[in-house]
Structures are given as C-alpha cells and as structure tokens.
Amino acid sequence: MKLSVLDQAPISKGSTPEETLQNTIALAQWTESLGYHRYWVAEHHNTSGLASSSPEILMTQIAASTEHIRVGSGGILLPQYNPYKIAENGKTLSALFPNRIDLGFGNSPGGSPITQKALTDDHIKPIEDFYRQASDLQGFLHNSLPRDHKFRLVKAGPRIDNPPTMWLLGLTENGARNAAQLGIGFVFGHFINPKYKEIAMKRYYEDFKPSVNMKEPSTIVCIFVVCAETDEAAEQLAISQDKWLLNVGKGLGTKVQPPEEINIDDYTEEELELIKTNRKRSIIGSPQTVRKQLNQLAEEYQTDEFMIITNIYDFEAKKKSYQLLAEEILS
C-alpha cells in the first residue's frame, strides 16, 4: 500500500496564515522522510480558515523544499480557468522538477456563487463543458490536440518531453467515466462523500482507455485519518476535526478549534447525528485500527494508494499521526 498526503492548509485558532503555510512546508518534508508517495495541496477560496488558495505557487515551494516526493494539486478548479494556462503552469513545474509533478483537477465551483463569479470574472462556463476542457488540457499538455481543433497550432510551453501526470478528482460515476475515457488517473473523494464509491470505481476500471497520459488505470482514495498511540487518544484528537467538519457543513468559521474549547455535551441531537455521519468519511484510531480499516477499504475500492487528510488542531499531533501511520504500513 502507498500512502500520500492531501493538505488543505487548515488554520488553527490562534495561528496565522503565514505560520500555517510554513507548517505545510514542514509537513511535506516530514512526510517525505517517512516514505509518503505524494504531497498534494488543495484549492479553496473566500475562506478565513484554509490557507491553500493557490496550489501552483505552493507546489513550487514544496517541490523546492523536498527532494523526491511527488508534488501535486488536489485539485485545480478547471471550470474556473482555461486549459491552456493550466497546461503551461503544469509544464513549467515539470520543467523545474522533472518527473515529480501531478496535475490533479476537478469541477468544483471553488466556493459560493459570488466567489465563482469572481474567479471567472463573471463568465461561468456550463458544467457540460467540463469534459471538453479536460480533453483540451490533455491536448495542450501532450501536444495531442486533434488536427481539426481550433487551437491546434497553439503550443503550450515550455515544450518538455515529460509533462505532469493528470488526475481527475471525483465523487460520482460521471467523474469516473470522464477519467476513464480520457485515460487519466482517478482520485475518489471518500473524505467528502463515499456514497457512490462502488459504482464510481467499477465504472472507471471497466471504461478505462489507455492514453498518452496513462497506459493502465490508476486510482487514489482520499480519506480523513486521525491516528494516535491508542484508540482513545485518537478520539480525543479527532474532537477538533469533528467540530471543524460541523462548522464547514453549516457555513460557519473554518478555523480549527482546540479540543479544550469544545464541549461534547453542548452538541444537539442533530449535531451528534451529523458527527456520526461525518465519521463515515474518516478513520480514527490506533495504528492497528487504522491499518485494519484501510486494508478493508483497499479491497472495496480495489486500490493500492490512500491519500491522507488530517485536519486536527495541534500540528505536532498531526505530524505524529502521519508518523504512526507510516510506521505501521510503510515500514
């Protein structure tokens, strides 16, 4: 099993964006030393609690601060931009850091309706255009646009031999089908909603067509994990992530609160039910508990790689969580 990292750069209460981004660099170096395969950074906008707004810039600093771990976006909001510029950003990164760059992208709006309008300069593309954009992105990356394409003579630079690897982030059968037809990697967001996992993965593997990007199907499953020495200790750490997910779901503040400020007895029955539902997106426990559940999910998903996201308050506890998981699975 391969382990990777997704970092949303969540800001803990009392911390600053500057400190949080330095922690991102430190966590990338730490997880590289532990044997993690990839380190991806997210893209979020118009939020006070997440510092990862520009994945391409973060990727550059992370790749420059590490030696061999693959660095990627998880993921760039393709509908809000244009494929040509994304291709040039990706190829520039690959020229600087050969064979280390992953270009993960999805069709998320990136925030509220007004935020999406700001991102697109009030020119929102229809969702039906997503596959065409993804196909164009692949064409610009690999200089493989059809001869009758209106931009066939436009080349994305720099003109390198090894462009970044493409990965589509999805939650549904439709996303899996798009990835399969393009012949690119598929990342399933278990940490967002695992509802359609069986049908999505089945569709991807059955429909996959080899391409200039990949000859064989390749999948990653992204999931929340909180790991500590014991199940009880992990539960205590996860209190801050539980609260954070509740706040995100309600559209409230997205900074991560310390566990000591959270009183479980104050939760309503509805909130307790939401926490229970959110736990289906997570694995929380000792290294042995986490390994057992990851192995079960690996069989269900038919995958050999998990991308771990850990949004807890204490940064040192977060580092320890990744360490314990690596020692249990990668050693």
Coordinates of C-alpha atoms in Angstrom, one line a residue:
M1 CA 0.0 0.0 0.0
K2 CA 1.2 3.5 -0.9
L3 CA 0.4 6.5 1.4
S4 CA 0.1 10.1 0.2
V5 CA -1.0 13.4 1.7
L6 CA -3.7 16.0 0.9
D7 CA -3.1 19.3 2.7
Q8 CA -5.8 21.9 2.8
A9 CA -3.6 24.1 5.0
P10 CA -6.3 24.5 7.7
I11 CA -5.5 27.4 10.0
S12 CA -5.7 26.5 13.7
K13 CA -7.3 29.1 16.0
G14 CA -4.7 31.4 17.4
S15 CA -2.4 30.8 14.4
T16 CA -1.8 32.9 11.3
P17 CA -1.9 32.0 7.5
E18 CA 1.9 32.7 7.4
E19 CA 2.5 30.1 10.2
T20 CA 0.1 27.6 8.6
L21 CA 1.9 27.8 5.2
Q22 CA 5.2 27.2 6.9
N23 CA 3.7 24.2 8.6
T24 CA 2.7 22.9 5.1
I25 CA 6.3 23.0 4.0
A26 CA 7.4 21.3 7.3
L27 CA 4.8 18.6 6.9
A28 CA 5.8 18.0 3.3
Q29 CA 9.4 17.5 4.4
W30 CA 8.3 15.3 7.3
T31 CA 6.1 13.0 5.3
E32 CA 8.8 12.7 2.6
S33 CA 11.2 11.4 5.3
L34 CA 8.6 8.9 6.4
G35 CA 8.1 7.4 2.9
Y36 CA 4.9 9.1 1.7
H37 CA 4.5 8.9 -2.1
R38 CA 2.8 12.2 -2.9
Y39 CA 2.0 15.5 -1.3
W40 CA -0.9 17.4 -2.8
V41 CA -2.3 20.8 -1.9
A42 CA -5.9 21.9 -2.2
E43 CA -7.5 25.0 -3.7
H44 CA -10.1 26.9 -1.7
H45 CA -11.3 30.5 -1.9
N46 CA -13.0 33.2 0.1
T47 CA -12.5 31.4 3.4
S48 CA -10.7 32.5 6.6
G49 CA -9.8 29.0 7.7
L50 CA -7.9 27.5 4.8
A51 CA -4.6 29.0 3.6
S52 CA -4.3 26.9 0.4
S53 CA -5.7 29.3 -2.3
S54 CA -3.0 29.0 -5.0
P55 CA -1.8 25.4 -5.4
E56 CA 0.6 26.1 -8.2
I57 CA 2.6 28.5 -6.0
L58 CA 2.5 26.2 -3.0
M59 CA 3.6 23.3 -5.2
T60 CA 6.6 25.2 -6.4
Q61 CA 7.8 25.9 -2.8
I62 CA 7.1 22.4 -1.6
A63 CA 8.9 20.8 -4.5
A64 CA 11.9 23.2 -3.9
S65 CA 11.9 22.2 -0.2
T66 CA 11.8 18.5 -0.8
E67 CA 13.9 16.0 -2.8
H68 CA 11.9 13.2 -4.3
I69 CA 8.2 13.1 -3.1
R70 CA 5.7 13.7 -5.9
V71 CA 4.0 17.1 -5.6
G72 CA 0.6 17.9 -6.9
S73 CA -2.7 19.8 -6.8
G74 CA -5.8 18.4 -5.2
G75 CA -7.2 19.9 -7.2
I76 CA -7.1 22.8 -9.6
L77 CA -10.6 24.1 -10.4
L78 CA -10.6 23.6 -14.1
P79 CA -14.0 25.2 -14.9
Q80 CA -12.9 28.5 -13.4
Y81 CA -9.8 28.8 -15.6
N82 CA -8.7 27.9 -19.1
P83 CA -6.9 24.7 -20.1
Y84 CA -4.1 26.4 -21.9
K85 CA -2.8 28.4 -18.9
I86 CA -3.2 25.4 -16.6
A87 CA -1.1 23.3 -19.0
E88 CA 1.6 26.0 -19.1
N89 CA 1.7 26.2 -15.3
G90 CA 1.9 22.4 -15.1
K91 CA 4.6 22.1 -17.7
T92 CA 6.7 24.8 -16.1
L93 CA 6.6 23.0 -12.8
S94 CA 7.6 19.8 -14.5
A95 CA 10.5 21.5 -16.2
L96 CA 11.7 22.7 -12.9
F97 CA 11.0 19.4 -11.1
P98 CA 11.1 16.6 -13.7
N99 CA 9.0 13.5 -13.1
R100 CA 7.7 14.8 -9.8
I101 CA 4.6 16.8 -10.7
D102 CA 0.9 15.7 -10.5
L103 CA -1.8 17.8 -12.0
G104 CA -5.0 17.0 -10.1
F105 CA -8.1 18.8 -11.2
G106 CA -11.9 18.8 -10.6
N107 CA -15.1 20.6 -11.4
S108 CA -15.7 22.2 -8.0
P109 CA -17.1 25.8 -8.2
G110 CA -14.4 26.8 -5.6
G111 CA -16.8 28.4 -3.2
S112 CA -20.0 30.3 -3.0
P113 CA -21.8 31.5 -6.2
I114 CA -20.4 35.0 -5.8
T115 CA -16.9 33.6 -5.3
Q116 CA -17.2 31.5 -8.5
K117 CA -18.2 34.7 -10.4
A118 CA -15.1 36.5 -9.0
L119 CA -12.9 33.6 -10.1
T120 CA -14.3 33.5 -13.6
D121 CA -14.6 37.3 -14.0
D122 CA -18.3 36.7 -14.2
H123 CA -18.0 34.3 -17.1
I124 CA -19.2 31.0 -15.7
K125 CA -18.9 28.0 -18.0
P126 CA -21.6 25.4 -18.2
I127 CA -20.8 22.1 -16.3
E128 CA -21.5 20.3 -19.5
D129 CA -18.2 21.9 -20.9
F130 CA -16.0 20.1 -18.3
Y131 CA -15.1 17.1 -20.4
R132 CA -14.2 19.3 -23.3
Q133 CA -12.0 21.4 -21.1
A134 CA -10.3 18.3 -19.6
S135 CA -9.7 16.9 -23.1
D136 CA -8.2 20.2 -24.2
L137 CA -5.9 20.3 -21.1
Q138 CA -4.6 16.8 -22.0
G139 CA -4.1 18.0 -25.6
F140 CA -2.1 21.1 -24.6
L141 CA 0.0 19.0 -22.1
H142 CA 0.9 16.4 -24.7
N143 CA 0.6 18.3 -27.9
S144 CA -2.1 15.9 -29.0
L145 CA -5.0 18.1 -29.9
P146 CA -6.9 16.8 -33.0
R147 CA -5.9 18.3 -36.3
D148 CA -9.2 20.0 -36.7
H149 CA -9.1 21.6 -33.3
K150 CA -9.3 25.4 -33.5
F151 CA -6.2 25.8 -31.2
R152 CA -4.2 23.0 -32.8
L153 CA -1.4 25.5 -33.8
V154 CA -1.1 26.9 -30.3
K155 CA 1.6 25.1 -28.3
A156 CA 1.8 25.1 -24.5
G157 CA 5.3 25.9 -23.3
P158 CA 7.8 25.1 -22.2
R159 CA 8.0 22.2 -24.7
I160 CA 9.2 19.4 -22.5
D161 CA 9.2 15.6 -23.0
N162 CA 7.6 14.7 -19.7
P163 CA 4.6 16.8 -18.8
P164 CA 2.8 16.3 -15.4
T165 CA 0.6 13.3 -14.8
M166 CA -3.1 14.1 -15.0
W167 CA -5.6 13.1 -12.2
L168 CA -9.3 13.8 -12.2
L169 CA -10.9 14.2 -8.7
G170 CA -14.4 12.9 -8.5
L171 CA -17.3 11.7 -6.3
T172 CA -19.6 10.1 -8.8
E173 CA -19.9 7.6 -11.7
N174 CA -19.8 10.5 -14.1
G175 CA -16.5 11.7 -12.8
A176 CA -15.1 8.2 -13.0
R177 CA -16.4 7.8 -16.6
N178 CA -14.7 11.1 -17.6
A179 CA -11.3 10.0 -16.1
A180 CA -11.6 6.5 -17.8
Q181 CA -12.5 7.9 -21.2
L182 CA -9.6 10.4 -21.0
G183 CA -7.2 7.6 -19.9
I184 CA -6.0 9.5 -16.8
G185 CA -5.8 8.8 -13.1
F186 CA -8.9 8.9 -10.9
V187 CA -9.0 10.2 -7.3
F188 CA -12.1 9.3 -5.3
G189 CA -13.0 11.8 -2.5
H190 CA -14.1 9.4 0.2
F191 CA -13.4 12.3 2.7
I192 CA -16.2 14.3 1.0
N193 CA -18.8 11.7 0.3
P194 CA -18.3 7.9 0.0
K195 CA -21.9 7.3 -1.2
Y196 CA -21.1 6.3 -4.8
K197 CA -17.8 4.6 -4.2
E198 CA -18.7 1.2 -5.6
I199 CA -20.3 2.3 -8.8
A200 CA -17.7 5.0 -9.5
M201 CA -14.7 2.7 -9.1
K202 CA -16.4 0.0 -11.2
R203 CA -17.1 2.4 -14.0
Y204 CA -13.5 3.7 -14.0
Y205 CA -11.9 0.3 -14.2
E206 CA -14.4 -1.0 -16.8
D207 CA -14.3 2.0 -19.1
F208 CA -10.6 2.9 -18.9
K209 CA -9.0 3.6 -22.3
P210 CA -5.2 3.9 -22.5
S211 CA -3.9 7.3 -23.5
V212 CA -0.8 9.5 -23.9
N213 CA -1.1 10.0 -20.1
M214 CA -1.5 6.5 -18.8
K215 CA -1.5 3.0 -20.2
E216 CA -3.1 1.4 -17.2
P217 CA -5.9 2.6 -14.8
S218 CA -4.6 4.1 -11.6
T219 CA -6.6 5.2 -8.6
I220 CA -6.2 7.0 -5.3
V221 CA -8.7 7.2 -2.5
C222 CA -8.6 10.3 -0.3
I223 CA -9.8 9.9 3.3
F224 CA -9.7 11.7 6.7
V225 CA -7.4 9.8 9.2
V226 CA -6.6 10.6 12.8
C227 CA -4.0 8.3 14.3
A228 CA -2.6 8.1 17.8
E229 CA -1.0 5.6 20.1
T230 CA -4.4 4.3 21.3
D231 CA -8.0 4.5 20.0
E232 CA -8.9 6.6 23.0
A233 CA -6.1 9.1 22.3
A234 CA -7.1 9.3 18.6
E235 CA -10.7 10.0 19.6
Q236 CA -9.5 12.9 21.8
L237 CA -7.6 14.4 18.9
A238 CA -10.5 13.9 16.5
I239 CA -12.7 16.2 18.6
S240 CA -11.3 19.2 16.8
Q241 CA -11.8 17.7 13.3
D242 CA -15.4 16.7 14.2
K243 CA -16.1 20.3 15.2
W244 CA -14.4 21.7 12.1
L245 CA -16.5 19.5 9.8
L246 CA -19.6 20.6 11.6
N247 CA -18.7 24.2 11.1
V248 CA -17.8 23.7 7.5
G249 CA -21.1 22.0 6.9
K250 CA -23.0 24.9 8.5
G251 CA -21.0 27.5 6.6
L252 CA -19.5 28.8 9.9
G253 CA -15.9 29.7 10.7
T254 CA -13.4 27.3 9.2
K255 CA -10.5 27.7 11.6
V256 CA -9.7 24.5 13.6
Q257 CA -10.6 24.9 17.3
P258 CA -8.6 23.4 20.2
P259 CA -10.2 20.3 21.8
E260 CA -10.3 22.0 25.2
E261 CA -12.7 24.7 23.9
I262 CA -15.1 22.0 22.6
N263 CA -17.7 20.6 25.0
I264 CA -19.4 17.5 23.6
D265 CA -22.3 17.9 26.0
D266 CA -23.2 21.1 24.2
Y267 CA -24.0 19.3 20.9
T268 CA -27.6 18.9 19.9
E269 CA -29.0 15.6 18.8
E270 CA -28.9 16.8 15.2
E271 CA -25.2 17.7 15.6
L272 CA -24.3 14.3 17.1
E273 CA -26.1 12.6 14.2
L274 CA -24.1 14.8 11.8
I275 CA -20.8 13.8 13.5
K276 CA -21.8 10.2 13.2
T277 CA -22.4 10.6 9.5
N278 CA -19.2 12.5 9.0
R279 CA -17.3 9.7 10.7
K280 CA -18.1 7.6 7.6
R281 CA -15.7 9.8 5.8
S282 CA -12.9 9.1 8.4
I283 CA -10.8 6.5 10.1
I284 CA -9.9 7.3 13.7
G285 CA -7.8 5.1 16.0
S286 CA -4.6 3.4 16.8
P287 CA -2.1 2.4 14.1
Q288 CA -3.6 -1.1 14.2
T289 CA -7.1 0.1 14.0
V290 CA -6.3 2.4 11.0
R291 CA -4.4 -0.3 9.2
K292 CA -7.2 -2.8 9.5
Q293 CA -9.8 -0.3 8.2
L294 CA -7.6 0.9 5.3
N295 CA -7.0 -2.7 4.3
Q296 CA -10.7 -3.3 4.2
L297 CA -11.2 -0.2 2.1
A298 CA -8.4 -1.2 -0.2
E299 CA -10.3 -4.3 -1.1
E300 CA -13.6 -2.5 -1.5
Y301 CA -12.0 0.2 -3.8
Q302 CA -9.5 -2.1 -5.5
T303 CA -6.8 0.5 -4.9
D304 CA -3.3 0.4 -3.5
E305 CA -3.0 4.1 -2.6
F306 CA -4.6 6.2 0.0
M307 CA -4.3 10.0 0.3
I308 CA -4.5 11.0 3.9
I309 CA -6.0 14.3 5.2
T310 CA -5.7 15.1 8.9
N311 CA -7.4 18.4 9.9
I312 CA -6.8 18.5 13.7
Y313 CA -5.8 21.4 15.9
D314 CA -2.3 20.5 17.1
F315 CA 0.4 20.5 14.4
E316 CA 2.8 18.2 16.4
A317 CA -0.1 15.8 16.9
K318 CA -0.8 15.9 13.2
K319 CA 2.9 15.1 12.4
K320 CA 2.7 12.2 14.9
S321 CA -0.4 10.9 13.3
Y322 CA 1.3 10.7 9.9
Q323 CA 4.4 9.1 11.6
L324 CA 2.4 6.4 13.3
L325 CA 0.6 5.5 10.2
A326 CA 3.8 5.3 8.1
E327 CA 5.5 3.1 10.7
E328 CA 2.5 0.8 10.8
I329 CA 2.0 0.5 7.0
L330 CA 5.2 1.5 5.2
S331 CA 7.8 0.0 7.5

